[in-house]
Coordinates of C-alpha atoms (C1' of nucleotides) in Angstrom, one line a residue:
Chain O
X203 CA -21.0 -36.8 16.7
X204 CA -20.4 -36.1 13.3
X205 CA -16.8 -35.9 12.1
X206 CA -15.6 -34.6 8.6
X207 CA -12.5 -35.6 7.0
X208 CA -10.5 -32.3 6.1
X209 CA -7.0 -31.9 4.9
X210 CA -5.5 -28.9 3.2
X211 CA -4.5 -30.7 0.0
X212 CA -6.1 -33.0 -1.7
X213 CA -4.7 -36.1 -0.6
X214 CA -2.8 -34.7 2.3
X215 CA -3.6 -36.6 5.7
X216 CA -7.0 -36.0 6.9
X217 CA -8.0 -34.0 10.0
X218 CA -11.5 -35.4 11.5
X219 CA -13.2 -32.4 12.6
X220 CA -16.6 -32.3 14.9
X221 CA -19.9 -31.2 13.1
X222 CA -22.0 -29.5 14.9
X223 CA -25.6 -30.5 16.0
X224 CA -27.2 -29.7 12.6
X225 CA -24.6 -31.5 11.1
X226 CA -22.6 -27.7 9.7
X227 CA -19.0 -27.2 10.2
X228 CA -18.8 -24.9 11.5
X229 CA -16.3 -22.4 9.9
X230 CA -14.3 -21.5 12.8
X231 CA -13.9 -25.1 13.4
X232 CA -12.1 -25.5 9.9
X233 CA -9.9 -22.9 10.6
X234 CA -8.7 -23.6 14.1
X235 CA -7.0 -26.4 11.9
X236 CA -6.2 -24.9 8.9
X237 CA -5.6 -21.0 9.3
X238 CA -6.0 -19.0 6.5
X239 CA -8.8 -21.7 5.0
X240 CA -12.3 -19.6 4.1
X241 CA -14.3 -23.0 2.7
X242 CA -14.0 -26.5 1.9
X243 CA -14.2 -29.0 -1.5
X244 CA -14.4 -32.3 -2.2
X245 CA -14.2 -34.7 -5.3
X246 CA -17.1 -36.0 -6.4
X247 CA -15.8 -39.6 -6.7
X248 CA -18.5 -40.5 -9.6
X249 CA -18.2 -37.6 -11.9
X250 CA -14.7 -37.0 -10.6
X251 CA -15.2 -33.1 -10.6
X252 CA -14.3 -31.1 -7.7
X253 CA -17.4 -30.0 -5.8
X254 CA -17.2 -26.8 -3.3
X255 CA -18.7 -26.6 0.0
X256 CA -22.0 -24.7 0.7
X257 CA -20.7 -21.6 3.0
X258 CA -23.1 -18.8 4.7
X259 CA -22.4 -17.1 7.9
X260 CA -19.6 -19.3 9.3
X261 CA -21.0 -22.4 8.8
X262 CA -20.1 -25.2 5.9
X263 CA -23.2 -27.6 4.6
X264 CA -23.0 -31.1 4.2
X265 CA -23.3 -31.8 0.6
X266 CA -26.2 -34.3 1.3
X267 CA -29.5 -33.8 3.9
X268 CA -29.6 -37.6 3.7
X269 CA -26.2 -38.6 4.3
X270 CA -24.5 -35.7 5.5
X271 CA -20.8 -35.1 5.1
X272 CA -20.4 -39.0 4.1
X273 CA -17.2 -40.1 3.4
X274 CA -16.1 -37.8 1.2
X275 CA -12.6 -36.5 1.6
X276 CA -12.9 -32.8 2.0
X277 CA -9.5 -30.4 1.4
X278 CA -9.6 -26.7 2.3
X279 CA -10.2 -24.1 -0.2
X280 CA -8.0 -20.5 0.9
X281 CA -8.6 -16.9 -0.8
X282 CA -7.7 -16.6 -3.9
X283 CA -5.0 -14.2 -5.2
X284 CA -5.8 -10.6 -5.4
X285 CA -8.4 -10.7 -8.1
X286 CA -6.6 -8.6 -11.1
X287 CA -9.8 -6.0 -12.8
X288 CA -11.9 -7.5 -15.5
X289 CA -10.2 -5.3 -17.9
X290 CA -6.7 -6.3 -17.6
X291 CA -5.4 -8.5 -20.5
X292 CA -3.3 -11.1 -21.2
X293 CA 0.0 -9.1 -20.3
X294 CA -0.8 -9.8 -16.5
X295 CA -0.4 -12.8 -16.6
X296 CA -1.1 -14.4 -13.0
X297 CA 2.4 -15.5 -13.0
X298 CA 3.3 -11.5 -13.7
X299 CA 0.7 -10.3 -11.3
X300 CA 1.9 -12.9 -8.5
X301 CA 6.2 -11.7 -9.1
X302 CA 4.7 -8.2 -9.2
X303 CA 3.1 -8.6 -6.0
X304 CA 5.6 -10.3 -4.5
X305 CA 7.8 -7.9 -5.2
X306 CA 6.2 -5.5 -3.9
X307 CA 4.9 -6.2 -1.2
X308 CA 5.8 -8.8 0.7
X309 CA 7.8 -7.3 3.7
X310 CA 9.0 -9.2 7.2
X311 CA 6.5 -9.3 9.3
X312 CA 6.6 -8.7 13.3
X313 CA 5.1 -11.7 15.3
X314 CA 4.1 -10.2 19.4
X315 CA 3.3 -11.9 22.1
X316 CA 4.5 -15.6 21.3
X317 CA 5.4 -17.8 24.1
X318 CA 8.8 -18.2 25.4
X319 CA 8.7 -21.9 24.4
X320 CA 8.1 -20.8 20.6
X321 CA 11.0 -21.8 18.4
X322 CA 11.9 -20.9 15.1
X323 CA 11.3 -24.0 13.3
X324 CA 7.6 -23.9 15.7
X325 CA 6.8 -21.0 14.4
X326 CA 7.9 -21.8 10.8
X327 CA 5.7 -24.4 11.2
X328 CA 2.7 -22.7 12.3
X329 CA 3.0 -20.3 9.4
X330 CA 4.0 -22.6 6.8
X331 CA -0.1 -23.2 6.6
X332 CA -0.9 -19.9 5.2
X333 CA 2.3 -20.4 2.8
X334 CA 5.5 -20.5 1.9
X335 CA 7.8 -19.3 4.5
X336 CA 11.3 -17.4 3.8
X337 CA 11.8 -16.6 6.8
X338 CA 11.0 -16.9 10.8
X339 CA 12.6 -15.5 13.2
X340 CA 12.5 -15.7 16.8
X341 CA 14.6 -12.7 18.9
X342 CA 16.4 -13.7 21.9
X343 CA 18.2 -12.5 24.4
X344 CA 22.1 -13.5 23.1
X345 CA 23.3 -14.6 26.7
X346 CA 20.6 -16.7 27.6
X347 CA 19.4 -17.8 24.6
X348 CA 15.9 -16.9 25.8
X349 CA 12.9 -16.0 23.4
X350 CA 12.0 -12.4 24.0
X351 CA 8.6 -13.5 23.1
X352 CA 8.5 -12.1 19.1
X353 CA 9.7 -12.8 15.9
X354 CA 9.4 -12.2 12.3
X355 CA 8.4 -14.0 10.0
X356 CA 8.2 -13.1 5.9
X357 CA 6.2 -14.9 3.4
X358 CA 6.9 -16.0 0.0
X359 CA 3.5 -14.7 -1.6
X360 CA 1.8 -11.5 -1.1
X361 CA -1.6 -13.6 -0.9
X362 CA -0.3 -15.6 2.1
X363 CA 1.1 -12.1 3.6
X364 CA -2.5 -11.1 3.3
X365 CA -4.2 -13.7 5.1
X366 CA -1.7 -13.7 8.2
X367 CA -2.1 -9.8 8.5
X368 CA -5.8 -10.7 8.7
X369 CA -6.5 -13.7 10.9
X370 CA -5.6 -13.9 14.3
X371 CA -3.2 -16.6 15.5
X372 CA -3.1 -19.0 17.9
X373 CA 0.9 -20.0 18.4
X374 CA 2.1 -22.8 20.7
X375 CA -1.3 -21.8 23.2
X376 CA -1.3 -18.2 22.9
X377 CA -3.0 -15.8 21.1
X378 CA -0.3 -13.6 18.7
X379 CA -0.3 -10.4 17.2
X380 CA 1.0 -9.9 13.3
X381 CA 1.6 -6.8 12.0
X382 CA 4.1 -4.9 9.6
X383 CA 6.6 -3.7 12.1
X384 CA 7.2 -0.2 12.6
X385 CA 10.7 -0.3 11.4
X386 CA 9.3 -0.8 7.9
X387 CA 6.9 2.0 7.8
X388 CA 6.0 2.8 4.4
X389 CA 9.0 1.5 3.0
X390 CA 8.0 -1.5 0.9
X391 CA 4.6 0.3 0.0
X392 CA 3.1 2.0 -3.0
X393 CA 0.9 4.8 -2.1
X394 CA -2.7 4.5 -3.5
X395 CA -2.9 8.3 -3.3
X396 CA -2.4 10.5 -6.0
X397 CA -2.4 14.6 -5.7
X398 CA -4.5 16.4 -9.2
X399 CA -3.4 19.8 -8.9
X400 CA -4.4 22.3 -11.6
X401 CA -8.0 21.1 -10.6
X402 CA -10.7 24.0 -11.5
X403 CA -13.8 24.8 -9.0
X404 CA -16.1 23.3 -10.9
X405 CA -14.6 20.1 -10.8
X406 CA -16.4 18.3 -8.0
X407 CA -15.9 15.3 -6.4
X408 CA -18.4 13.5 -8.5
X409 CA -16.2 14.7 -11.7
X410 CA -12.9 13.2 -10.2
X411 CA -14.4 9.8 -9.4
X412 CA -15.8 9.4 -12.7
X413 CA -13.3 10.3 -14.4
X414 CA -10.5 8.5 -12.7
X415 CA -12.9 5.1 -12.4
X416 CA -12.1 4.5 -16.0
X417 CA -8.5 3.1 -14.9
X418 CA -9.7 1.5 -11.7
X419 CA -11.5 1.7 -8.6
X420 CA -11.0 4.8 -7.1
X421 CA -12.1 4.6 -3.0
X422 CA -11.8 7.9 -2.2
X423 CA -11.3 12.2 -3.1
X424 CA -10.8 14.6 -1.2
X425 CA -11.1 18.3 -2.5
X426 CA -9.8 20.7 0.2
X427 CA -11.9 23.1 1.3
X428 CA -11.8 25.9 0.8
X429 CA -10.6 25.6 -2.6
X430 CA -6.9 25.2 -3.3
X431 CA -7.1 24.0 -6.4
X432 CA -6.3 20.6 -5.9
X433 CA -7.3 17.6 -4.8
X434 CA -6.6 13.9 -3.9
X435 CA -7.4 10.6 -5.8
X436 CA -7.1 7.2 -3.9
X437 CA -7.4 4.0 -6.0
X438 CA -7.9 0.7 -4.7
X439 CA -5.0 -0.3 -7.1
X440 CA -1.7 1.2 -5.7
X441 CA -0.5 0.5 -9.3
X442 CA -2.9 2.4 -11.0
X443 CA -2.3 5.3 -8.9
X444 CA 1.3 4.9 -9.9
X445 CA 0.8 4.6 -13.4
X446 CA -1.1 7.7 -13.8
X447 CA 1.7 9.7 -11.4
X448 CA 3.0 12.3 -13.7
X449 CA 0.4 12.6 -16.5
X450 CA -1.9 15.5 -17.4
X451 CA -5.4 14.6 -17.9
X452 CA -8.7 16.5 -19.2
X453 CA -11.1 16.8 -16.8
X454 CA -14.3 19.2 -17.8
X455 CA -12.0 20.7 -20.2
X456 CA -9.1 21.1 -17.9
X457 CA -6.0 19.8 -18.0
X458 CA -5.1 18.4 -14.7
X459 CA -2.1 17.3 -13.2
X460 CA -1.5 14.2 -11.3
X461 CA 1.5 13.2 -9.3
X462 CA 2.6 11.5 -6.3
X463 CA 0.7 12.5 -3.0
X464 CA 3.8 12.3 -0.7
X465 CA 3.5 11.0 2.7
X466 CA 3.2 13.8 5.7
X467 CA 6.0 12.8 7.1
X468 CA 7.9 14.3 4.3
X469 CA 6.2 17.5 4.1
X470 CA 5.8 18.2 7.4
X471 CA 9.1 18.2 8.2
X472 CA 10.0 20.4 4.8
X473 CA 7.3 22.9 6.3
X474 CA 10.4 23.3 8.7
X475 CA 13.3 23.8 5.9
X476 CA 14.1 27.1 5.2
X477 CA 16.9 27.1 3.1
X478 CA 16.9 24.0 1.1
X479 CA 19.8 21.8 0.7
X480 CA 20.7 20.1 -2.6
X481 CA 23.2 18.2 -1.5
X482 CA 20.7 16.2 0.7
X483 CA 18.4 14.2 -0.1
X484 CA 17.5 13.9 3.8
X485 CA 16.5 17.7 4.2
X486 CA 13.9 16.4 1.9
X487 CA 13.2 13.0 3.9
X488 CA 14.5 11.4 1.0
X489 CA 14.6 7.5 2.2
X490 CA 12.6 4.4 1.5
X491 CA 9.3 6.6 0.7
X492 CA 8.7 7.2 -2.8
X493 CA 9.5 3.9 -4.3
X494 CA 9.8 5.3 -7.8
X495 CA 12.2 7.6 -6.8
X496 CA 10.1 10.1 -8.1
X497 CA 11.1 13.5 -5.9
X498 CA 14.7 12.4 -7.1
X499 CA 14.8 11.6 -10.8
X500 CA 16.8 13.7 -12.4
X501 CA 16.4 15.2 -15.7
X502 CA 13.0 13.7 -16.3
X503 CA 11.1 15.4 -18.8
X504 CA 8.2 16.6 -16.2
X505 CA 6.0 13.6 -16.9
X506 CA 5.9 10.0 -16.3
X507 CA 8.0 11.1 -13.7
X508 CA 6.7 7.9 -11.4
X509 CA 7.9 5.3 -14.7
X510 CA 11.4 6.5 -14.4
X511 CA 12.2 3.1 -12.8
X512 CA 10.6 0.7 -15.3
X513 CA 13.1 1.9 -17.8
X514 CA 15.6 -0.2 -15.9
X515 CA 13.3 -3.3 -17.4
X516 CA 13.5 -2.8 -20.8
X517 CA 11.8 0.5 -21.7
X518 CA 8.0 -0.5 -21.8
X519 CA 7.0 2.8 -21.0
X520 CA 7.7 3.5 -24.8
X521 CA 3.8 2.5 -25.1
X522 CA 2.8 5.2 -22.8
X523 CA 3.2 8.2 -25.1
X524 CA 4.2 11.6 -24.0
X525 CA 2.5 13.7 -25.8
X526 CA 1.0 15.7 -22.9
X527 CA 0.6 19.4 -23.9
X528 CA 0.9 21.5 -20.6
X529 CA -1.3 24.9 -20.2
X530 CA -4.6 24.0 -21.7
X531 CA -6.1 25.5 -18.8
X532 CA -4.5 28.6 -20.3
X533 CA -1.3 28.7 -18.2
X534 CA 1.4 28.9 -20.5
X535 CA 3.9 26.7 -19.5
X536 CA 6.9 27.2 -22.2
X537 CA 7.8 23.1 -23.6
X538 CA 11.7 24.1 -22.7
X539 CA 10.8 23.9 -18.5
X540 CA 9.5 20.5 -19.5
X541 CA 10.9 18.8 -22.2
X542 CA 14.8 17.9 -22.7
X543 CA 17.4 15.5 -20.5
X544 CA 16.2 13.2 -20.0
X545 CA 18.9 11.2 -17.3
X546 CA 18.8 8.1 -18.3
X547 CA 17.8 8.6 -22.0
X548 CA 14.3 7.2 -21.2
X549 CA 11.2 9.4 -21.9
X550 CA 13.4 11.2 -23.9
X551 CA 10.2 12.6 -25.5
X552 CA 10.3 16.4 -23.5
X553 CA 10.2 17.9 -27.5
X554 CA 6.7 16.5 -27.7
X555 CA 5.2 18.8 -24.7
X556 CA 4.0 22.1 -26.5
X557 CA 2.5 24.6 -24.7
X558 CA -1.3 25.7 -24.7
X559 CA -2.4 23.1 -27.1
X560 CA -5.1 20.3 -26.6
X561 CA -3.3 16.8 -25.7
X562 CA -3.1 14.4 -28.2
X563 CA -3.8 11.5 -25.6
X564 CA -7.3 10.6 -24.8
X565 CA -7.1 8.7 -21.9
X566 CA -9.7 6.1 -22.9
X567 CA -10.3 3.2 -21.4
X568 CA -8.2 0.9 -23.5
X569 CA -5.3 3.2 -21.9
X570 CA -5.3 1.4 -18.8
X571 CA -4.3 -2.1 -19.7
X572 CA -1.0 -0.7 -21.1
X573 CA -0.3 0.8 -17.9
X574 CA -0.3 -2.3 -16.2
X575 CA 2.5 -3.6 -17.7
X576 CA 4.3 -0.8 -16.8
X577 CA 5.4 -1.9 -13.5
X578 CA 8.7 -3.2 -13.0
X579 CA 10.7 -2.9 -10.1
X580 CA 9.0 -0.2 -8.4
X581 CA 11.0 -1.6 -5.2
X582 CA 14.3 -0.7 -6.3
X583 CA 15.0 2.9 -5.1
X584 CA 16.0 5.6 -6.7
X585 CA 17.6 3.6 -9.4
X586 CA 18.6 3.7 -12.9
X587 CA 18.0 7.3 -14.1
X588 CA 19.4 9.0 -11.9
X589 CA 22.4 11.1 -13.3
X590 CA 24.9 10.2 -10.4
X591 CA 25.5 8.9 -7.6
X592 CA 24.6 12.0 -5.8
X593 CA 21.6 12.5 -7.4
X594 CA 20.8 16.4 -6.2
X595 CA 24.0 17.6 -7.3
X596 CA 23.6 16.4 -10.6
X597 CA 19.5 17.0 -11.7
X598 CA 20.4 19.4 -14.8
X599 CA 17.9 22.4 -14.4
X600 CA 14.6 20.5 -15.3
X601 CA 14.5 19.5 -11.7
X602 CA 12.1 22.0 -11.1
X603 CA 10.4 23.1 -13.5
X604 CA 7.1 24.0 -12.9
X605 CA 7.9 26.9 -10.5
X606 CA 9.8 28.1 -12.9
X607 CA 7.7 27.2 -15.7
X608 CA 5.1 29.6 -13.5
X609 CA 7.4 32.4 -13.4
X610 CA 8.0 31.8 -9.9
X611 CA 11.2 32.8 -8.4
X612 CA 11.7 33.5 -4.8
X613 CA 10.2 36.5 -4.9
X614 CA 7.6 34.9 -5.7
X615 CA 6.8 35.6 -9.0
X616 CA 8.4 37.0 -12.1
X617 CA 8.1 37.4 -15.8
X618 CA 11.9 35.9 -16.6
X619 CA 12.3 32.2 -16.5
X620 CA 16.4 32.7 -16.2
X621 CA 16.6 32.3 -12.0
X622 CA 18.3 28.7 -11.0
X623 CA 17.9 29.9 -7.5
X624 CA 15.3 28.1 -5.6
X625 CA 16.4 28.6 -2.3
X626 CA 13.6 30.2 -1.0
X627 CA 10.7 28.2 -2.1
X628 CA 9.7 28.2 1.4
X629 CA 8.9 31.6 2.1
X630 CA 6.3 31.4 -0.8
X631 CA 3.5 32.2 0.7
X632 CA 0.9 29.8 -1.2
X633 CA -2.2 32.1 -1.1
X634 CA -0.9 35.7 -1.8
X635 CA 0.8 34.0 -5.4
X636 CA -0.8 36.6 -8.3
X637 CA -1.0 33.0 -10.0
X638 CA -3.1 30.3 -10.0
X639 CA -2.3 28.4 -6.5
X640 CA -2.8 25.5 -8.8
X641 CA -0.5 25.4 -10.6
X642 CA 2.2 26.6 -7.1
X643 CA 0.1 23.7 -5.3
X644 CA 1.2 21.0 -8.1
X645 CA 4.5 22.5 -8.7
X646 CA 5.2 22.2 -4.6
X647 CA 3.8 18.9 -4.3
X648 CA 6.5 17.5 -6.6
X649 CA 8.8 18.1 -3.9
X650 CA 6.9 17.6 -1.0
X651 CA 7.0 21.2 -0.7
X652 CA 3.1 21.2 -0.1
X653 CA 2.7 20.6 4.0
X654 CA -0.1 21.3 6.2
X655 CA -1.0 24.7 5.1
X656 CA -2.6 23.5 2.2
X657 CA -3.2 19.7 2.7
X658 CA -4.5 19.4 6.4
X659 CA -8.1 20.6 5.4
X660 CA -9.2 17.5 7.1
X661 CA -9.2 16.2 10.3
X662 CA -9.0 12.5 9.5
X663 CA -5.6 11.1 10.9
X664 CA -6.2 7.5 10.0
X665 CA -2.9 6.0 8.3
X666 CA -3.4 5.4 4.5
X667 CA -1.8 3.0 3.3
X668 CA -3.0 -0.7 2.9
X669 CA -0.8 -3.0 4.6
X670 CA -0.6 -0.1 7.7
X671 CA -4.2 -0.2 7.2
X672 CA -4.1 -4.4 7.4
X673 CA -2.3 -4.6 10.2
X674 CA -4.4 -1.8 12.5
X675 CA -7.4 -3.6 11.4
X676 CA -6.1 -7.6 11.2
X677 CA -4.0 -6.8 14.0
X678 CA -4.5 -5.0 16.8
X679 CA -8.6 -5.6 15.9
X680 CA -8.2 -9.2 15.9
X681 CA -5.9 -9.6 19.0
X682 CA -8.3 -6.9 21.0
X683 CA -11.3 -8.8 20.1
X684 CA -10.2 -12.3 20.3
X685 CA -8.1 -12.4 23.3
X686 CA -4.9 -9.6 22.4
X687 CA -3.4 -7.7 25.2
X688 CA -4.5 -4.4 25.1
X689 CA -5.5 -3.0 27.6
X690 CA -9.9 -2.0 28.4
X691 CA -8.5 1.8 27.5
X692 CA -7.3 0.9 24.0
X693 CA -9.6 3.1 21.6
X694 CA -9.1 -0.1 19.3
X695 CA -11.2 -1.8 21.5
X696 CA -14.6 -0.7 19.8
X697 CA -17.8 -3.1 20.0
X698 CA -17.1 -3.3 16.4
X699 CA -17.8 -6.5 15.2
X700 CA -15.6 -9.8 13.6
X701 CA -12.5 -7.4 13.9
X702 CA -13.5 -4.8 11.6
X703 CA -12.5 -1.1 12.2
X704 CA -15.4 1.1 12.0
X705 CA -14.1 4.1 13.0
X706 CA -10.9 6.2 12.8
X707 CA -9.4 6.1 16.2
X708 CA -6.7 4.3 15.6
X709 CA -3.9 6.2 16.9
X710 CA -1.1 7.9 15.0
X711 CA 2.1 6.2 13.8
X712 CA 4.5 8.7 13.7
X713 CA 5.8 7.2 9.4
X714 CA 2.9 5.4 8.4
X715 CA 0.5 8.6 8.2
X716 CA -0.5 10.2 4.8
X717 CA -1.2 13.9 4.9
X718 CA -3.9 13.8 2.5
X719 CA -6.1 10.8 3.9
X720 CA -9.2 11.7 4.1
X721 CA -12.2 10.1 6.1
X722 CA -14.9 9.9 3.3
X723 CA -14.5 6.6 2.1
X724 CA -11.6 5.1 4.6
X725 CA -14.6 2.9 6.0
X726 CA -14.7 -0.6 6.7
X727 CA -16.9 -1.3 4.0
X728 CA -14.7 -0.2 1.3
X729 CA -11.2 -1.8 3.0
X730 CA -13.5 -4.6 3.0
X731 CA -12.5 -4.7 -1.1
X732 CA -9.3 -5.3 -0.4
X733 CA -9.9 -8.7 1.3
Chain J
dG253 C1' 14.8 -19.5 37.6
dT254 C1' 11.0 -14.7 36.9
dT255 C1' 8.1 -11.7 32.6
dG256 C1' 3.9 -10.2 28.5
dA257 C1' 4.5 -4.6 25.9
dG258 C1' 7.1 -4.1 22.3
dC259 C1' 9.9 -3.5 16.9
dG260 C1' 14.8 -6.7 14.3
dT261 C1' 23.3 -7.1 17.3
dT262 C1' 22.0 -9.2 10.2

DNA sequence: GTTGAGCGTT
């Protein structure tokens, strides 16, 4: 038998690892060794170049027919780091992009079903091949001192968070599930989703996608039918979704209006307020959702609502210019309901919003790469501009605008602007407005105000968001179909297969859902792009 | 001393 010598550095210690018959490795075999590995290289010792490994359908080729694997000394080659879009320049750095990440996105990770004899330096160990490791964990029970048979573990990199969350593991002799644990819901994640409200009939599916593709891949939109005049836009690129929350944007002529698609959670339980309560964030479900803070930000001038907390980094959004008109679709929107306080003196632009004009932005390609450097800190909640430590007593009156701006009261509509007194939002009653349920839709949706009656057009429950989406798919997948506990009943165990989710069975959890997924494009072929 | 779906005394 043929055996090639693997390490996972160059010059680490070699592993000799059994070819198969036709002389491959096969691929599995690597990996059983090195987890997380998805090839092999190899210095060519004459030109002294490193040389990769031919790959195809699991199995690695020798470099030579004649000699086979020889005695080269091969080292394993593991995913790269998320692969940034061709257009991004030179302020995203990989350096940048890696902190970003990091920050981001790394969370503690929940490590089921290890064996009782697992310790915390053994499972250290164990993960230390896919990264660095901050942290591991093992939970015990405090008299006895006995494993409880999970841990957590957390990783230093988002890259090496990736892989665990999508290869199986095999810990101390049994097969382990990792996932993000429940406990951390959505907290450490940036939504992907972004609500267009103001959107027109004509504009069709076809018109959303194109037009949003020009600031990154956009995997899915969902229009509500019948027609509510507004829709959903999910980007591959949570941050691109971010950076366009709170802009206005010409679509077929019509100025659109994109903010944060809030999580259903949220609105779902303010379907149930009646009277709402400034003084608490949590009638609102105010907690770790909305990393930007963006239903809380206080005296922002009605746009770049989601940048709020970059400000805190040195006031790069100055490059994002504000000079969004409002009411080109022809609803006048008076530039007092928008512009003004600004909290933290950021974005103090509001006198540059005027009112049924063209915008002065065109939102070009070249737009995007400035948005990428807009994100700092996106993990800190609720920081910086907010005007006080309590921050609903102290929003200023620009808190919500756009009903207002609309002429909305709480009877529903009204020619004064004057009324502070938003208590009854609730009893709005969406589809009788004498406006356009546009412009209520993206007014409500700013406060999570938009629930069921207008967002549950579809019937898709799959959870949005990526890493939920990583851990249904490299978790409970990978365990079902390579030795997990689940039981035969599990509607995870579908005949799908190499652990891919094909279908949308996965079953609810309770904070991870997103109102406004939609089925079109959740499909294992797109998620696919994220790996 | 046993066990095998779950979710963390910070």
């Amino acid at each position: 038998m043929d055996f090639v010598q693997v390490s996972e550095e160059e010059g680490d210690e070699p592993i000799q690892l059994p070819a198969e018959e036709d002389g491959t490795l096969l691929l599995s075999t690597l990996q059983a060794q090195f987890p997380g590995s998805c090839g092999l290289k190899y210095r060519n010792l004459d030109t002294k170049a490193v040389r990769g490994v031919r790959s195809n359908e699991g199995r690695l080729f020798p470099p030579s027919v004649e000699s086979g694997w020889g005695e080269y000394a091969y080292f394993c080659v593991f995913p790269k780091e998320n692969k940034r879009k061709s257009d991004d320049n030179l302020e995203n750095s990989t350096a940048k992009t890696k902190r970003i990440e990091t920050r981001l996105r790394c969370t503690d990770l929940i490590v089921l079903g290890l064996p009782w004899k697992t310790t915390e330096e053994s499972l250290r160990e164990y993960f230390e091949t896919y990264g660095e490791v901050l942290m591991a964990q093992i939970k015990k029970d405090t008299k006895s001192g006995q494993s409880k048979g999970f841990g957590f573990v957390r990783f230093g990199s988002y890259d090496a968070q990736m892989r665990v969350l999508t290869n199986r593991h095999l810990i101390d002799g049994r097969w382990c599930e990792v996932k993000v644990p429940n406990s951390k819901g959505m907290g450490h994640q940036v939504p992907c989703k972004v609500f267009v409200g103001r959107c027109t009939e004509d504009i069709n599916s076809d018109d959303l996608r194109e037009y949003f593709s020009k600031f990154g891949e956009v995997t899915d939109v969902f229009i509500p039918r019948p027609f509510r005049a507004f829709s959903f836009v999910t980007f591959l690129d949570p941050d691109v979704a971010q950076s366009l929350c709170g802009e206005d944007h010409i679509i077929k002529g019509v100025s659109v209006h994109v903010s944060n698609a809030a999580p259903k959670a949220e609105q779902n339980r303010n379907q149930q307020v009646q009277s709402y309560n400034y003084n608490s964030a949590n009638s609102f479900g105010m907690h770790s959702y909305h990393p930007q803070g963006n239903h809380m930000n206080p005296g922002r001038n009605g746009h770049h609502r989601g940048n709020n907390q970059h400000n805190a980094h040195g006031g790069e959004n100055a490059i994002v210019p504000n000079n969004h008109n409002i009411g080109t679709a022809g609803y006048g929107m008076g530039g007092n309901n928008y512009g003004g306080n600004s909290g933290g003196g950021y974005h103090n632009n509001g006198g540059n919003h005027s009112s049924g004009g063209n915008t002065n932005r065109q939102d070009g390609g070249s737009q995007y790469n400035s948005r990428q450097s807009n994100f700092h800190g996106m993990n800190q909640p609720h920081n910086g501009n907010v005007g006080g430590s309590n921050g609903w007593m102290n929003r200023g009156h620009l808190d919500m605008p756009n009903l207002q701006a609309l002429g909305i009261n709480s009877q529903g509509s009204s020619s004064s602007n004057q009324g502070q007194n938003m208590s009854n939002q609730s009893m709005l009653n969406l589809n009788s407005l004498p406006i356009n349920p546009a412009l209520v839709a993206a007014a409500l949706n700013q406060w999570s105000l938009v629930g069921n009656q207008l967002q549950n057009q579809n019937q898709d429950q799959q959870g949005g968001n990526f890493l939920s989406w990583m851990a249904q798919n490299g978790g409970h997948n990978n365990a079902n179909n390579f030795g997990g506990r689940k039981g035969p009943n599990n509607p995870n165990n579908n005949p799908a297969a190499n652990g891919i989710k094909t279908d949308n069975s996965e079953p609810q959890n309770g904070n991870t859902g997103w109102s406004n997924q939609s089925s079109g494009s959740q499909n294992a072929a797109e998620k696919s792009n994220f790996l």
